[in-house]
């Protein structure tokens, strides 16, 4: 990504500023040792700072689609990083350096972003504008004097070029397959076994420990509690948990309808007694 910005800058300056002149374009650190070796007119674009542009950070996720327009994955939005270049001109006379800096400034002021035709590689594939600024005041946390002091060189006239570059590298989150007509079956009524040709054979996606769709599991048996002993002669207690509607035994001599006792047994709650003793008179 950074080398693609370097190539775009080199191509732009050679085509619109230098115009075939015998002037080199380099990206070296302008140290005292390097300056002593310069023996030809040179334009130096030294990358001295890289930091994220927090004002352009976005939230959320971006969808990725296949050829049919179906969402297949999601990614985080691109993040923008500011590349700061220190542009200097190196010639034998200061007047020539000033003239060269003036040409560079006039060329870069004519663009608010790197020209799309100069972009290559991933910057061209993304299709997002690459904005840039030239000769703006530096941030409060640094000054150009500090940069030159760190380089150990002599202070020279320079241009500060800042390019905001999008970076798309981020985690990729795959999505599940789309739900079709055969993805969900809902039936009402008594449970019937799956037909042999439609019986599932694969476990639930992402849930290897759960049973297959439509399979039966072993029923859980809950033992009934021991019945409570009631004293003979006690009146039957009828309430929200002991009344006939909760499965009480029918009175002696009463004919139980078919299936009533079985339904009462199924509704019986564990731990409660449903035995009622009837006091018969002589």
Short mmCIF file of C-alpha atoms in Angstrom, two decimals:
data_model
loop_
_atom_site.label_atom_id
_atom_site.label_comp_id
_atom_site.label_asym_id
_atom_site.label_seq_id
_atom_site.Cartn_x
_atom_site.Cartn_y
_atom_site.Cartn_z
CA UNK A 1 0.00 0.00 0.00
CA UNK A 2 2.77 2.49 0.91
CA UNK A 3 4.92 1.49 -2.05
CA UNK A 4 1.91 2.05 -4.34
CA UNK A 5 1.64 5.62 -3.04
CA UNK A 6 5.37 6.06 -3.70
CA UNK A 7 4.94 4.89 -7.28
CA UNK A 8 1.97 7.22 -7.84
CA UNK A 9 3.91 10.22 -6.52
CA UNK A 10 6.98 9.42 -8.58
CA UNK A 11 4.90 9.06 -11.75
CA UNK A 12 2.96 12.27 -11.08
CA UNK A 13 6.04 14.43 -10.43
CA UNK A 14 8.00 13.10 -13.36
CA UNK A 15 5.10 13.64 -15.75
CA UNK A 16 3.90 17.09 -14.62
CA UNK A 17 6.85 18.78 -12.91
CA UNK A 18 10.14 17.39 -14.12
CA UNK A 19 8.93 16.71 -17.68
CA UNK A 20 11.94 14.64 -18.69
CA UNK A 21 14.57 16.72 -16.89
CA UNK A 22 17.56 14.93 -15.44
CA UNK A 23 16.31 15.19 -11.87
CA UNK A 24 16.16 12.14 -9.62
CA UNK A 25 13.17 11.32 -7.40
CA UNK A 26 14.16 9.42 -4.25
CA UNK A 27 12.60 8.47 -0.89
CA UNK A 28 15.71 8.47 1.32
CA UNK A 29 16.18 9.97 4.76
CA UNK A 30 17.91 13.35 4.25
CA UNK A 31 20.63 12.80 6.82
CA UNK A 32 23.94 14.63 6.88
CA UNK A 33 25.72 11.57 5.45
CA UNK A 34 23.18 11.23 2.63
CA UNK A 35 23.38 14.94 1.76
CA UNK A 36 27.16 14.69 1.42
CA UNK A 37 26.74 12.02 -1.31
CA UNK A 38 24.23 13.95 -3.47
CA UNK A 39 25.95 15.02 -6.69
CA UNK A 40 22.95 15.62 -9.02
CA UNK A 41 19.67 17.56 -8.84
CA UNK A 42 17.33 15.53 -6.65
CA UNK A 43 13.80 15.69 -5.28
CA UNK A 44 13.54 13.82 -2.01
CA UNK A 45 10.18 12.62 -0.62
CA UNK A 46 11.00 11.28 2.83
CA UNK A 47 8.18 9.41 4.63
CA UNK A 48 8.64 10.46 8.23
CA UNK A 49 5.28 9.70 9.91
CA UNK A 50 2.42 7.18 9.65
CA UNK A 51 -0.70 7.46 11.79
CA UNK A 52 -4.41 6.65 11.53
CA UNK A 53 -6.89 9.34 10.54
CA UNK A 54 -9.39 8.88 13.38
CA UNK A 55 -11.85 11.36 11.87
CA UNK A 56 -12.54 8.98 8.98
CA UNK A 57 -13.02 5.78 10.97
CA UNK A 58 -16.40 4.12 10.35
CA UNK A 59 -18.41 1.63 12.41
CA UNK A 60 -20.40 -1.40 11.37
CA UNK A 61 -19.72 -4.01 8.69
CA UNK A 62 -19.72 -4.03 4.89
CA UNK A 63 -21.37 -6.86 2.96
CA UNK A 64 -19.67 -8.93 0.28
CA UNK A 65 -21.84 -10.39 -2.49
CA UNK A 66 -21.41 -13.24 -4.94
CA UNK A 67 -22.43 -13.26 -8.60
CA UNK A 68 -26.09 -13.85 -7.69
CA UNK A 69 -26.26 -10.89 -5.31
CA UNK A 70 -26.28 -13.04 -2.15
CA UNK A 71 -24.37 -11.91 0.93
CA UNK A 72 -21.51 -14.36 1.49
CA UNK A 73 -19.32 -12.49 4.00
CA UNK A 74 -18.93 -9.28 5.96
CA UNK A 75 -15.88 -7.11 6.56
CA UNK A 76 -15.06 -4.05 8.57
CA UNK A 77 -15.00 -0.76 6.64
CA UNK A 78 -11.59 0.44 5.42
CA UNK A 79 -9.44 2.46 7.79
CA UNK A 80 -7.52 5.51 6.59
CA UNK A 81 -3.89 6.19 7.48
CA UNK A 82 -2.09 9.47 6.98
CA UNK A 83 1.30 9.21 5.29
CA UNK A 84 3.39 12.34 5.88
CA UNK A 85 6.15 13.11 3.37
CA UNK A 86 8.90 15.72 3.81
CA UNK A 87 9.63 17.05 0.30
CA UNK A 88 12.97 18.77 -0.27
CA UNK A 89 14.90 19.88 -3.37
CA UNK A 90 18.66 19.36 -3.66
CA UNK A 91 20.70 21.33 -6.19
CA UNK A 92 23.97 23.27 -6.18
CA UNK A 93 22.30 26.69 -5.88
CA UNK A 94 19.52 27.75 -3.46
CA UNK A 95 17.77 29.64 -6.28
CA UNK A 96 17.37 26.41 -8.24
CA UNK A 97 16.01 24.66 -5.16
CA UNK A 98 13.43 27.42 -4.65
CA UNK A 99 12.37 27.24 -8.29
CA UNK A 100 11.97 23.47 -8.06
CA UNK A 101 9.98 23.72 -4.83
CA UNK A 102 7.70 26.28 -6.45
CA UNK A 103 6.97 23.91 -9.34
CA UNK A 104 6.27 21.06 -6.94
CA UNK A 105 3.91 23.21 -4.86
CA UNK A 106 1.98 24.39 -7.91
CA UNK A 107 1.55 20.83 -9.18
CA UNK A 108 0.34 19.36 -5.88
CA UNK A 109 -2.04 22.26 -5.18
CA UNK A 110 -3.89 21.36 -8.36
CA UNK A 111 -5.12 18.08 -6.85
CA UNK A 112 -7.23 17.32 -3.79
CA UNK A 113 -6.51 13.62 -4.19
CA UNK A 114 -4.06 11.45 -6.07
CA UNK A 115 -5.17 11.22 -9.70
CA UNK A 116 -7.07 7.99 -10.31
CA UNK A 117 -5.06 7.28 -13.49
CA UNK A 118 -1.83 7.26 -11.41
CA UNK A 119 -3.07 4.64 -8.95
CA UNK A 120 -2.02 1.00 -9.27
CA UNK A 121 -2.52 -2.30 -7.43
CA UNK A 122 -4.86 -2.37 -4.48
CA UNK A 123 -5.42 1.39 -4.50
CA UNK A 124 -6.84 1.07 -8.00
CA UNK A 125 -8.94 -1.99 -7.12
CA UNK A 126 -10.55 -0.36 -4.08
CA UNK A 127 -11.92 2.50 -6.13
CA UNK A 128 -11.81 4.96 -3.23
CA UNK A 129 -10.38 8.47 -3.50
CA UNK A 130 -6.96 9.02 -1.90
CA UNK A 131 -7.07 12.61 -0.58
CA UNK A 132 -3.95 14.64 0.05
CA UNK A 133 -2.99 18.03 1.49
CA UNK A 134 0.14 20.12 0.93
CA UNK A 135 1.96 22.67 3.10
CA UNK A 136 -0.51 22.73 5.99
CA UNK A 137 0.69 23.67 9.50
CA UNK A 138 2.03 20.62 11.37
CA UNK A 139 0.14 19.15 14.34
CA UNK A 140 0.83 20.48 17.80
CA UNK A 141 2.62 17.31 18.86
CA UNK A 142 5.47 17.72 16.35
CA UNK A 143 7.38 20.37 14.40
CA UNK A 144 9.64 20.25 11.38
CA UNK A 145 12.55 21.42 13.52
CA UNK A 146 12.17 18.25 15.57
CA UNK A 147 12.20 16.16 12.39
CA UNK A 148 15.42 17.74 11.17
CA UNK A 149 16.98 17.39 14.63
CA UNK A 150 16.15 13.68 14.64
CA UNK A 151 17.70 13.29 11.19
CA UNK A 152 20.86 15.10 12.25
CA UNK A 153 20.83 17.27 9.15
CA UNK A 154 20.70 20.98 8.47
CA UNK A 155 17.34 22.71 8.26
CA UNK A 156 16.20 23.27 4.66
CA UNK A 157 13.08 24.66 2.99
CA UNK A 158 10.57 21.82 2.63
CA UNK A 159 6.96 20.96 1.82
CA UNK A 160 4.81 18.79 4.06
CA UNK A 161 2.64 16.41 1.98
CA UNK A 162 0.01 14.33 3.83
CA UNK A 163 -1.84 11.55 1.96
CA UNK A 164 -4.78 9.67 3.53
CA UNK A 165 -4.64 6.09 2.29
CA UNK A 166 -7.45 3.50 2.75
CA UNK A 167 -6.44 0.11 4.13
CA UNK A 168 -8.92 -2.74 3.68
CA UNK A 169 -7.08 -5.45 5.62
CA UNK A 170 -9.54 -6.68 8.29
CA UNK A 171 -11.07 -9.92 9.61
CA UNK A 172 -13.55 -11.64 7.31
CA UNK A 173 -16.80 -12.94 8.82
CA UNK A 174 -18.50 -15.64 6.76
CA UNK A 175 -22.29 -15.83 6.83
CA UNK A 176 -24.49 -18.92 6.81
CA UNK A 177 -26.22 -20.23 3.70
CA UNK A 178 -29.53 -18.60 2.76
CA UNK A 179 -32.70 -20.27 4.06
CA UNK A 180 -34.75 -21.84 1.24
CA UNK A 181 -38.17 -23.44 1.11
CA UNK A 182 -36.72 -26.73 2.33
CA UNK A 183 -34.80 -25.18 5.22
CA UNK A 184 -37.65 -25.28 7.79
CA UNK A 185 -40.56 -27.73 8.19
CA UNK A 186 -43.34 -27.06 10.71
CA UNK A 187 -46.14 -29.56 11.38
CA UNK A 188 -49.04 -29.59 13.83
CA UNK A 189 -50.69 -32.54 15.49
CA UNK A 190 -49.35 -35.87 16.62
CA UNK A 191 -45.70 -36.55 15.99
CA UNK A 192 -44.97 -38.88 13.15
CA UNK A 193 -41.68 -40.42 12.29
CA UNK A 194 -39.61 -39.00 9.46
CA UNK A 195 -39.91 -40.90 6.19
CA UNK A 196 -36.80 -42.99 5.54
CA UNK A 197 -35.92 -40.94 2.46
CA UNK A 198 -36.17 -37.63 4.35
CA UNK A 199 -34.62 -38.62 7.66
CA UNK A 200 -31.70 -36.25 8.56
CA UNK A 201 -28.24 -37.77 8.60
CA UNK A 202 -26.09 -34.74 9.52
CA UNK A 203 -25.90 -32.99 12.90
CA UNK A 204 -27.11 -29.45 13.38
CA UNK A 205 -24.71 -26.91 11.81
CA UNK A 206 -22.39 -25.58 14.48
CA UNK A 207 -23.99 -27.82 17.17
CA UNK A 208 -22.22 -31.19 16.94
CA UNK A 209 -23.31 -32.18 20.43
CA UNK A 210 -27.07 -31.82 19.82
CA UNK A 211 -29.31 -34.56 18.35
CA UNK A 212 -30.25 -34.68 14.69
CA UNK A 213 -33.32 -32.89 13.42
CA UNK A 214 -36.42 -35.03 13.92
CA UNK A 215 -34.77 -37.67 16.12
CA UNK A 216 -36.18 -38.75 19.45
CA UNK A 217 -34.35 -38.67 22.73
CA UNK A 218 -34.85 -40.96 25.70
CA UNK A 219 -37.73 -39.74 27.89
CA UNK A 220 -36.93 -38.49 31.36
CA UNK A 221 -38.77 -40.49 34.07
CA UNK A 222 -39.70 -38.61 37.24
CA UNK A 223 -40.71 -40.94 40.12
CA UNK A 224 -43.85 -40.12 42.02
CA UNK A 225 -43.52 -39.17 45.66
CA UNK A 226 -44.83 -41.47 48.35
CA UNK A 227 -48.50 -40.75 49.15
CA UNK A 228 -49.27 -38.94 52.34
CA UNK A 229 -51.21 -40.84 54.96
CA UNK A 230 -54.43 -39.17 55.95
CA UNK A 231 -56.39 -39.95 59.05
CA UNK A 232 -59.62 -41.89 58.66
CA UNK A 233 -62.61 -39.70 58.96
CA UNK A 234 -60.90 -36.58 57.60
CA UNK A 235 -62.90 -34.50 55.20
CA UNK A 236 -61.58 -34.44 51.62
CA UNK A 237 -59.65 -31.28 50.85
CA UNK A 238 -60.55 -29.62 47.61
CA UNK A 239 -58.31 -26.82 46.45
CA UNK A 240 -56.27 -25.60 43.53
CA UNK A 241 -53.81 -28.48 43.93
CA UNK A 242 -55.86 -31.23 45.54
CA UNK A 243 -59.22 -30.92 43.88
CA UNK A 244 -60.62 -33.30 41.34
CA UNK A 245 -59.44 -31.06 38.55
CA UNK A 246 -55.84 -31.81 39.54
CA UNK A 247 -56.19 -35.57 39.31
CA UNK A 248 -57.97 -36.59 42.51
CA UNK A 249 -59.22 -40.15 42.70
CA UNK A 250 -62.98 -40.51 42.03
CA UNK A 251 -65.28 -41.26 44.93
CA UNK A 252 -66.12 -44.84 45.72
CA UNK A 253 -68.90 -46.19 43.60
CA UNK A 254 -68.50 -43.50 40.96
CA UNK A 255 -67.93 -44.79 37.48
CA UNK A 256 -64.76 -43.37 35.96
CA UNK A 257 -65.03 -42.38 32.37
CA UNK A 258 -62.57 -44.05 29.99
CA UNK A 259 -59.24 -42.29 29.92
CA UNK A 260 -60.01 -40.00 32.88
CA UNK A 261 -57.71 -41.84 35.28
CA UNK A 262 -54.89 -41.92 32.75
CA UNK A 263 -55.22 -38.19 32.09
CA UNK A 264 -55.26 -37.51 35.81
CA UNK A 265 -52.10 -39.55 36.29
CA UNK A 266 -50.36 -37.53 33.58
CA UNK A 267 -51.36 -34.24 35.19
CA UNK A 268 -50.23 -35.35 38.63
CA UNK A 269 -47.44 -33.22 40.03
CA UNK A 270 -44.52 -35.00 41.75
CA UNK A 271 -44.36 -34.67 45.52
CA UNK A 272 -48.09 -34.10 46.08
CA UNK A 273 -50.54 -36.68 47.29
CA UNK A 274 -53.82 -37.13 45.50
CA UNK A 275 -55.29 -39.85 47.74
CA UNK A 276 -58.54 -38.91 49.42
CA UNK A 277 -60.09 -41.17 51.99
CA UNK A 278 -63.86 -41.17 52.16
CA UNK A 279 -65.54 -41.60 55.53
CA UNK A 280 -68.31 -44.09 55.04
CA UNK A 281 -71.24 -43.98 57.48
CA UNK A 282 -72.79 -47.07 58.95
#
